[in-house]
Short mmCIF file of C-alpha atoms in Angstrom, two decimals:
data_model
loop_
_atom_site.label_atom_id
_atom_site.label_comp_id
_atom_site.label_asym_id
_atom_site.label_seq_id
_atom_site.Cartn_x
_atom_site.Cartn_y
_atom_site.Cartn_z
CA MET A 1 14.36 22.87 8.85
CA SER A 2 17.61 21.01 8.50
CA ALA A 3 19.19 21.07 5.06
CA ARG A 4 21.44 17.97 5.39
CA ALA A 5 20.45 14.78 3.47
CA SER A 6 18.50 12.42 5.51
CA ASN A 7 19.06 8.63 5.96
CA PRO A 8 15.72 7.03 6.15
CA GLU A 9 17.08 3.65 4.97
CA TYR A 10 19.55 3.24 7.91
CA VAL A 11 17.03 4.48 10.52
CA ASN A 12 14.28 2.13 9.03
CA ALA A 13 16.50 -1.04 9.17
CA ARG A 14 17.28 -0.40 12.90
CA VAL A 15 13.83 0.63 13.78
CA ARG A 16 12.23 -2.52 12.19
CA SER A 17 14.73 -4.78 13.99
CA ARG A 18 13.81 -3.17 17.25
CA ARG A 19 10.10 -3.42 16.52
CA ALA A 20 10.51 -7.27 16.05
CA VAL A 21 11.58 -7.59 19.73
CA LEU A 22 8.60 -5.85 21.10
CA PHE A 23 6.30 -8.09 23.30
CA ALA A 24 3.90 -10.13 21.46
CA ASP A 25 0.21 -10.82 22.50
CA GLU A 26 1.10 -13.98 24.15
CA ASP A 27 3.68 -12.30 26.36
CA TYR A 28 0.91 -10.06 27.63
CA ARG A 29 -1.22 -13.18 28.39
CA LYS A 30 1.67 -14.62 30.38
CA LEU A 31 2.33 -11.29 32.14
CA ILE A 32 -1.27 -11.08 33.22
CA ARG A 33 -0.81 -14.11 35.47
CA MET A 34 2.31 -12.78 37.08
CA GLY A 35 2.85 -10.71 40.25
CA PRO A 36 5.05 -7.61 40.16
CA SER A 37 8.30 -9.43 41.08
CA GLU A 38 7.65 -12.12 38.62
CA ILE A 39 7.09 -9.51 35.93
CA ALA A 40 10.44 -7.87 36.84
CA ARG A 41 12.08 -11.22 36.51
CA PHE A 42 10.36 -11.94 33.18
CA MET A 43 11.54 -8.42 31.97
CA GLU A 44 15.02 -9.25 33.17
CA GLU A 45 15.21 -11.94 30.42
CA THR A 46 14.02 -9.62 27.72
CA GLU A 47 15.51 -6.45 26.29
CA TYR A 48 14.85 -4.72 29.66
CA GLU A 49 17.77 -6.58 31.16
CA ARG A 50 20.11 -3.72 31.48
CA GLU A 51 17.56 -1.34 33.12
CA ILE A 52 16.38 -3.84 35.51
CA ASN A 53 19.91 -4.75 36.68
CA ALA A 54 20.79 -1.05 36.99
CA LEU A 55 17.80 -0.05 39.02
CA GLY A 56 17.28 -3.31 40.81
CA THR A 57 19.40 -2.51 43.89
CA ARG A 58 17.56 0.66 44.46
CA PHE A 59 13.82 -0.16 43.82
CA SER A 60 11.68 -3.18 43.97
CA GLY A 61 8.17 -4.29 42.87
CA VAL A 62 6.12 -2.03 40.74
CA ASP A 63 8.45 1.04 41.23
CA LEU A 64 11.34 -0.98 39.72
CA ILE A 65 9.14 -1.96 36.72
CA GLU A 66 7.95 1.52 36.09
CA TYR A 67 11.47 3.30 36.26
CA ALA A 68 12.90 0.44 34.11
CA LEU A 69 10.27 1.01 31.51
CA ASN A 70 10.76 4.82 31.55
CA ARG A 71 14.49 4.43 31.20
CA ASN A 72 14.22 1.84 28.45
CA LEU A 73 11.85 4.13 26.57
CA ALA A 74 14.16 7.09 26.80
CA LYS A 75 17.07 5.00 25.63
CA HIS A 76 15.30 3.87 22.47
CA PHE A 77 13.94 7.26 21.61
CA ASP A 78 17.25 8.87 22.27
CA ASP A 79 18.80 6.42 19.82
CA LEU A 80 16.26 7.51 17.15
CA LEU A 81 17.49 10.91 17.44
CA ASP A 82 21.10 9.81 17.41
CA TRP A 83 20.69 7.85 14.18
CA SER A 84 18.66 10.17 12.08
CA GLU A 85 19.93 13.18 10.16
CA GLY A 86 18.53 16.02 8.14
CA ARG A 87 14.78 16.16 7.54
CA LEU A 88 14.18 12.87 9.22
CA TYR A 89 15.72 14.10 12.41
CA ASP A 90 13.47 17.12 12.17
CA LEU A 91 10.30 15.13 11.81
CA ILE A 92 11.10 12.61 14.50
CA GLY A 93 12.37 15.36 16.80
CA ARG A 94 9.21 17.42 16.71
CA TYR A 95 7.06 14.32 17.59
CA LEU A 96 9.38 13.36 20.37
CA ARG A 97 9.08 16.89 21.78
CA LYS A 98 6.15 15.27 23.38
CA PHE A 99 8.52 14.00 26.11
CA ASP A 100 9.90 17.43 26.69
CA VAL A 101 6.42 18.50 27.35
CA TRP A 102 6.02 15.62 29.68
CA ASN A 103 9.20 16.47 31.65
CA VAL A 104 8.45 20.19 31.88
CA LYS A 105 5.04 19.31 33.27
CA THR A 106 6.46 16.84 35.70
CA ILE A 107 8.96 19.37 36.92
CA ILE A 108 6.38 22.09 37.32
CA ARG A 109 4.17 19.73 39.20
CA GLY A 110 6.96 18.64 41.33
CA ILE A 111 7.70 22.28 42.29
CA TYR A 112 4.02 22.96 43.02
CA THR A 113 3.74 20.07 45.33
CA GLU A 114 7.25 20.51 46.74
CA THR A 115 8.22 16.95 45.90
CA PRO A 116 11.96 16.11 46.55
CA THR A 117 14.20 16.40 43.53
CA GLU A 118 15.23 12.70 43.34
CA GLU A 119 11.65 11.72 43.22
CA VAL A 120 10.83 14.11 40.40
CA SER A 121 14.10 13.10 38.60
CA THR A 122 13.07 9.33 38.40
CA ASP A 123 9.90 10.28 36.82
CA LEU A 124 11.44 12.00 33.90
CA ILE A 125 11.59 10.41 30.59
CA ARG A 126 14.82 11.86 29.03
CA ALA A 127 13.90 11.24 25.39
CA GLY A 128 13.00 14.66 23.99
CA GLU A 129 15.05 17.44 22.44
CA LEU A 130 15.85 19.23 25.79
CA PRO A 131 19.42 18.30 26.69
CA ASP A 132 20.11 16.50 30.05
CA SER A 133 22.04 19.44 31.27
CA THR A 134 18.92 21.70 30.91
CA LEU A 135 16.73 19.08 32.65
CA ASP A 136 19.12 18.90 35.50
CA ARG A 137 19.12 22.72 35.84
CA LEU A 138 15.44 22.61 35.80
CA LEU A 139 15.34 20.07 38.60
CA GLU A 140 17.42 22.36 40.85
CA VAL A 141 15.19 25.43 40.83
CA ASP A 142 12.42 26.01 43.30
CA GLU A 143 10.17 28.54 41.63
CA ILE A 144 8.04 27.98 38.55
CA ASP A 145 9.24 31.37 37.07
CA ASP A 146 12.79 30.30 37.23
CA VAL A 147 11.66 27.20 35.23
CA ILE A 148 10.34 29.47 32.52
CA GLU A 149 13.50 31.51 32.59
CA ILE A 150 15.66 28.63 32.00
CA LEU A 151 13.47 27.48 29.11
CA GLY A 152 14.31 30.68 27.49
CA GLY A 153 15.15 30.33 23.78
CA THR A 154 13.08 27.13 23.44
CA VAL A 155 9.67 27.00 21.75
CA PHE A 156 8.03 26.65 25.19
CA TYR A 157 9.23 29.96 26.54
CA GLU A 158 6.63 32.23 25.07
CA PRO A 159 3.42 30.33 25.78
CA LEU A 160 4.61 29.62 29.20
CA SER A 161 5.30 33.21 30.11
CA GLU A 162 1.86 34.11 28.81
CA ALA A 163 0.23 31.35 30.80
CA TYR A 164 2.23 32.14 33.95
CA GLN A 165 0.17 35.39 34.38
CA GLU A 166 -2.94 33.36 34.20
CA PHE A 167 -1.37 30.89 36.81
CA GLU A 168 -0.60 33.65 39.17
CA GLU A 169 -4.16 34.78 39.12
CA THR A 170 -5.88 31.54 39.55
CA GLY A 171 -3.14 29.31 41.07
CA ALA A 172 -4.24 26.39 38.87
CA LEU A 173 -1.63 24.40 36.99
CA VAL A 174 -4.06 23.71 34.25
CA SER A 175 -3.23 26.89 32.41
CA LEU A 176 0.48 26.15 32.20
CA GLU A 177 -0.05 22.54 31.25
CA ASN A 178 -2.49 23.43 28.55
CA ALA A 179 -0.13 25.98 27.08
CA LEU A 180 2.59 23.33 26.83
CA ASP A 181 0.27 20.83 25.16
CA ARG A 182 -1.03 23.38 22.57
CA GLU A 183 2.46 24.54 21.84
CA PHE A 184 3.50 20.98 21.10
CA TYR A 185 0.68 20.05 18.90
CA GLU A 186 0.48 23.21 17.02
CA HIS A 187 4.20 22.99 16.24
CA LEU A 188 3.87 19.39 14.85
CA LEU A 189 2.28 20.49 11.57
CA ASP A 190 4.54 23.55 11.14
CA ASP A 191 5.72 24.29 7.64
CA LEU A 192 4.49 21.07 6.25
CA GLY A 193 1.40 22.36 4.54
CA ARG A 194 -1.10 19.96 3.22
CA PRO A 195 0.78 17.70 0.88
CA GLN A 196 -1.50 15.57 -1.33
CA GLU A 197 0.67 12.46 -1.97
CA GLY A 198 3.88 10.84 -0.83
CA PRO A 199 5.29 9.96 2.61
CA ASP A 200 4.79 13.51 3.82
CA ALA A 201 1.04 13.43 3.08
CA LEU A 202 0.81 10.39 5.31
CA TYR A 203 2.86 11.83 8.06
CA VAL A 204 0.53 14.86 8.10
CA GLU A 205 -2.58 12.56 7.91
CA PHE A 206 -1.33 10.60 10.78
CA LEU A 207 -0.75 13.57 12.94
CA GLU A 208 -4.08 15.06 12.00
CA ALA A 209 -5.71 11.86 13.08
CA GLU A 210 -3.80 12.11 16.46
CA ILE A 211 -4.88 15.61 17.01
CA ASP A 212 -8.57 14.74 16.04
CA PHE A 213 -8.50 11.79 18.49
CA LEU A 214 -7.11 14.09 21.24
CA ASN A 215 -9.80 16.67 20.55
CA ALA A 216 -12.47 13.98 20.56
CA ARG A 217 -11.12 12.60 23.70
CA ASN A 218 -11.12 15.94 25.55
CA ALA A 219 -14.55 16.74 24.27
CA LEU A 220 -15.91 13.36 25.49
CA ARG A 221 -14.19 13.78 28.85
CA LEU A 222 -15.71 17.28 29.07
CA ALA A 223 -19.16 16.02 28.09
CA ARG A 224 -18.98 13.20 30.58
CA SER A 225 -17.65 15.24 33.41
CA GLY A 226 -20.40 17.82 33.04
CA ALA A 227 -17.85 20.38 34.44
CA ASP A 228 -18.58 23.86 33.49
CA LEU A 229 -15.24 24.49 31.55
CA ASP A 230 -14.76 26.39 28.33
CA PRO A 231 -14.13 23.65 25.71
CA ALA A 232 -12.45 26.24 23.45
CA ALA A 233 -9.62 26.44 25.97
CA TYR A 234 -8.78 22.79 25.22
CA TYR A 235 -9.25 22.82 21.53
CA ILE A 236 -6.03 22.18 19.60
CA GLU A 237 -5.75 23.55 16.03
CA GLY A 238 -4.72 21.39 13.14
CA GLY A 239 -7.29 18.52 13.25
CA VAL A 240 -9.86 17.99 10.49
CA LEU A 241 -12.71 16.39 12.45
CA PHE A 242 -13.77 19.43 14.45
CA THR A 243 -13.69 23.02 14.10
CA GLN A 244 -13.55 24.97 17.38
CA ALA A 245 -17.26 26.11 16.96
CA GLU A 246 -18.27 22.49 16.23
CA LEU A 247 -16.62 21.27 19.30
CA SER A 248 -18.06 23.85 21.55
CA ARG A 249 -21.52 23.20 20.29
CA LEU A 250 -21.12 19.40 20.50
CA VAL A 251 -19.68 19.24 24.05
CA GLY A 252 -23.09 19.93 25.49
CA ASN A 253 -24.72 17.14 23.70
CA TYR A 254 -23.11 13.72 24.16
CA ASP A 255 -25.13 11.71 21.54
CA GLU A 256 -24.62 14.27 18.84
CA LEU A 257 -20.82 14.22 19.57
CA VAL A 258 -20.69 10.49 19.13
CA ASP A 259 -22.80 10.79 15.97
CA HIS A 260 -20.46 13.38 14.57
CA ILE A 261 -17.40 11.06 14.97
CA ALA A 262 -19.36 8.21 13.40
CA ASP A 263 -20.48 10.33 10.45
CA SER A 264 -17.00 11.48 9.50
CA GLY A 265 -15.74 9.28 6.58
CA ARG A 266 -12.33 9.16 7.78
CA TYR A 267 -12.71 7.61 11.14
CA GLY A 268 -16.42 6.24 11.25
CA ASP A 269 -15.43 2.78 9.87
CA ARG A 270 -12.15 2.51 11.83
CA LEU A 271 -13.95 3.15 15.16
CA GLY A 272 -17.28 1.50 14.31
CA GLY A 273 -17.07 -1.10 17.14
CA ALA A 274 -15.80 1.23 19.77
CA LEU A 275 -18.56 3.77 18.84
CA ALA A 276 -21.27 1.17 19.18
CA ARG A 277 -19.81 0.28 22.62
CA LEU A 278 -19.66 3.91 23.66
CA ARG A 279 -23.33 4.59 22.77
CA GLU A 280 -24.71 1.65 24.90
CA ALA A 281 -22.23 1.52 27.77
CA ASP A 282 -20.89 4.40 29.54
CA SER A 283 -17.27 3.26 29.53
CA LEU A 284 -15.17 6.16 28.42
CA ILE A 285 -12.05 4.14 29.14
CA GLN A 286 -12.96 1.46 26.56
CA PHE A 287 -13.47 4.19 23.95
CA GLU A 288 -10.11 5.70 24.74
CA HIS A 289 -8.46 2.31 24.38
CA ALA A 290 -10.30 1.81 21.05
CA MET A 291 -9.00 5.18 19.85
CA ASP A 292 -5.44 4.12 20.78
CA ALA A 293 -5.79 0.91 18.98
CA ALA A 294 -7.22 2.60 15.93
CA LEU A 295 -4.23 5.13 15.91
CA LEU A 296 -1.80 2.16 16.19
CA GLU A 297 -3.34 0.33 13.44
CA TYR A 298 -3.47 3.47 11.40
CA ALA A 299 0.29 3.96 11.92
CA ASP A 300 0.87 0.26 10.95
CA THR A 301 -0.87 0.64 7.60
CA LEU A 302 1.12 3.83 7.02
CA SER A 303 4.38 2.07 7.63
CA SER A 304 3.84 -0.47 4.97
CA ILE A 305 2.73 1.87 2.23
CA TYR A 306 5.87 3.98 2.23
CA PRO A 307 8.45 1.53 3.59
CA VAL A 308 11.40 4.03 3.64
CA SER A 309 10.11 7.02 5.24
CA VAL A 310 9.30 8.56 8.44
CA SER A 311 6.06 6.72 8.99
CA ALA A 312 7.69 3.42 10.00
CA VAL A 313 9.61 5.31 12.68
CA LEU A 314 6.42 6.91 13.86
CA SER A 315 4.75 3.52 13.87
CA TYR A 316 7.46 2.17 16.09
CA ILE A 317 7.33 5.03 18.51
CA LEU A 318 3.77 4.38 18.99
CA ALA A 319 4.07 0.72 19.35
CA LYS A 320 6.83 1.10 21.87
CA GLU A 321 4.82 3.56 23.97
CA ARG A 322 2.02 1.21 23.94
CA GLU A 323 4.17 -1.65 25.13
CA VAL A 324 5.33 0.45 28.08
CA GLU A 325 1.72 1.43 28.94
CA ASN A 326 0.56 -2.10 28.72
CA ILE A 327 3.26 -3.50 30.98
CA ARG A 328 2.67 -0.60 33.48
CA ALA A 329 -1.12 -1.37 33.46
CA ILE A 330 -0.48 -4.98 34.18
CA ALA A 331 1.93 -4.19 36.96
CA ARG A 332 -0.27 -1.58 38.63
CA GLY A 333 -3.39 -3.76 38.01
CA ARG A 334 -1.75 -6.69 39.81
CA GLU A 335 -0.55 -4.55 42.65
CA VAL A 336 -4.08 -3.39 43.47
CA GLY A 337 -5.52 -6.81 42.90
CA LEU A 338 -7.66 -6.48 39.82
CA THR A 339 -8.77 -9.73 38.19
CA GLU A 340 -7.29 -10.99 35.00
CA ALA A 341 -10.31 -9.96 32.99
CA GLU A 342 -10.23 -6.56 34.42
CA ILE A 343 -6.57 -5.98 33.51
CA GLU A 344 -7.15 -7.26 30.04
CA ASP A 345 -9.80 -4.61 29.62
CA GLU A 346 -7.11 -2.01 30.38
CA LEU A 347 -4.63 -3.27 27.72
CA VAL A 348 -4.40 -1.92 24.27
CA ILE A 349 -3.83 -4.89 21.94
CA LEU A 350 -4.46 -5.00 18.30
CA MET B 1 32.19 20.12 -16.87
CA LEU B 2 32.12 22.72 -19.66
CA GLU B 3 35.62 22.03 -20.84
CA VAL B 4 34.75 18.23 -21.15
CA SER B 5 31.76 18.94 -23.24
CA ASP B 6 33.85 21.22 -25.32
CA LEU B 7 36.42 18.55 -25.69
CA LEU B 8 33.59 16.06 -26.66
CA ALA B 9 32.28 18.37 -29.12
CA THR B 10 35.61 18.71 -30.93
CA ALA B 11 36.20 15.00 -30.91
CA VAL B 12 32.74 14.49 -32.45
CA ALA B 13 33.45 17.11 -35.00
CA LEU B 14 36.84 15.52 -35.95
CA GLN B 15 35.22 12.10 -36.23
CA ALA B 16 32.60 13.56 -38.51
CA GLU B 17 35.21 15.08 -40.78
CA ASN B 18 36.83 11.77 -41.17
CA GLY B 19 33.61 10.37 -42.31
CA GLY B 20 33.61 7.81 -39.47
CA PRO B 21 30.68 7.31 -36.89
CA ILE B 22 30.35 9.63 -33.86
CA LEU B 23 31.33 6.95 -31.55
CA GLU B 24 33.38 3.72 -32.16
CA PRO B 25 31.53 0.56 -30.85
CA GLU B 26 34.17 -0.05 -28.17
CA ALA B 27 33.80 3.47 -26.93
CA ALA B 28 30.04 3.16 -26.74
CA ALA B 29 30.33 -0.17 -24.89
CA ALA B 30 32.73 1.40 -22.43
CA LEU B 31 30.24 4.32 -21.87
CA GLY B 32 27.47 1.68 -21.35
CA VAL B 33 29.47 -0.17 -18.72
CA GLY B 34 30.39 3.04 -16.90
CA LEU B 35 26.77 4.17 -16.84
CA ALA B 36 25.70 0.80 -15.42
CA ALA B 37 28.35 0.87 -12.65
CA LEU B 38 27.16 4.44 -11.69
CA ALA B 39 23.54 3.33 -11.62
CA SER B 40 24.48 0.26 -9.44
CA GLY B 41 26.41 2.45 -7.18
CA TYR B 42 23.45 4.59 -6.60
CA ALA B 43 21.26 1.67 -5.84
CA GLU B 44 23.79 0.18 -3.50
CA ARG B 45 23.94 3.41 -1.49
CA GLY B 46 20.43 2.89 0.03
CA ILE B 47 20.78 -0.83 0.52
CA GLY B 48 24.13 -0.46 2.08
CA ALA B 49 22.88 2.07 4.61
CA ALA B 50 19.93 -0.24 5.64
CA ALA B 51 22.38 -3.19 5.73
CA VAL B 52 24.71 -1.42 8.18
CA GLY B 53 21.68 -0.48 10.25
CA ALA B 54 20.45 -4.12 10.37
CA ILE B 55 24.04 -5.44 11.24
CA ALA B 56 24.36 -2.90 13.98
CA GLU B 57 21.23 -4.29 15.53
CA ASP B 58 22.15 -7.94 14.97
CA ARG B 59 25.50 -9.38 14.03
CA ASP B 60 23.88 -12.28 12.30
CA MET B 61 22.71 -9.96 9.54
CA PHE B 62 26.25 -9.59 8.28
CA VAL B 63 26.05 -12.25 5.44
CA PRO B 64 22.61 -11.44 4.30
CA GLY B 65 23.49 -7.78 4.48
CA ILE B 66 26.40 -8.21 2.08
CA VAL B 67 24.43 -10.41 -0.27
CA MET B 68 21.73 -7.86 -0.48
CA THR B 69 24.13 -4.97 -0.93
CA VAL B 70 25.89 -6.40 -3.86
CA LEU B 71 22.74 -7.51 -5.66
CA PRO B 72 22.63 -4.44 -7.89
CA GLU B 73 26.16 -5.38 -8.98
CA THR B 74 24.52 -7.84 -11.42
CA LEU B 75 23.70 -4.75 -13.48
CA VAL B 76 27.36 -4.22 -14.16
CA ILE B 77 27.92 -7.89 -14.90
CA PHE B 78 25.23 -7.68 -17.51
CA ALA B 79 26.84 -4.63 -18.89
CA ILE B 80 30.23 -6.38 -19.19
CA VAL B 81 28.62 -8.95 -21.47
CA VAL B 82 28.16 -6.03 -23.97
CA ILE B 83 32.04 -5.77 -24.16
CA PHE B 84 32.29 -9.24 -25.36
CA LEU B 85 29.66 -8.67 -27.90
CA VAL B 86 31.16 -5.73 -29.75
#
């Protein structure tokens, strides 16, 4: 933990100003009616201007939108780490490590499928803690164990080396990816304990909610797919909704699982509508979107309770990610010719 | 810090020997203004940081930023009133 004083006031002022320029609901409604090239033109008139212009000569259509979104996201999140100091840096950094996980996963997948380096490189979101130089070195290697070697000294080294043996036996990437995910989530709550009040308590509460939702999502997916996988392997510690034993038991019984989520005092009310829908329909996607929206709303409330703390920053990170995902969903949806109503179902709007 | 408090203690003792009050009214007022200035400086620290952040994002925030930053300065102005009262 960094000992320097942190500067939440400065970071908050900048984050709030950036939050104000995120797309509003009306913008999404406009975007839904546009084709990919129109969306790109629309984005050119907003804060994505620089990215669209930089990439416009090399890509077009949906690819252009996607890469511009990734680059813009990376720029903003890099800024967050640039601005913040001390403890604030620490708290933001450990959340943004999510993108390190994403990048390492992408690189490993690229090696596994023997995708050309440039293609993998455009898919990276250079926002996490790993410096660009490390990512570039990772892009150059051809073997997965070299990747693990380069990551020596980072938090990912140990879990990856352990998972690598399993990977060699089975040849499935799942073990490596799972190791990365677990490492990320289990480090999130490191040395924070369970504070009872103040901004830290909310930070912890929010992350617990995220872990809970992730566990619930994995459990629902497993329950739905009916695949014969060990749910314990996907369980992530740190949540409050499930214990490992509960999850293993509930996966087999879909209705009970939904009941368990509904009964928990913390989320039952928040997800009420989504749970009802989940019971009657069999749309898992709807439920996942409802969870995303609930998490976003959760983060929003957090940011107004302690205005000058890390929670406003977290709330911005989430909102920005959601925007990027929404625009991507619209662009992809238009590309494959979904109707407006179908695309609207895919969006997460509060 | 220790020397200062030693000095202060001697000054207080001397004053008491002369039969006067521990602090003259002017001295007390001066202390009051100083403390007020210190407090407003502390308050301005956070506001200033936030104002610079806002200005960095949007130049138009310059004037509101300055106005907000000096708001705690009113504390010192109230404290100066005390000087005229003693």
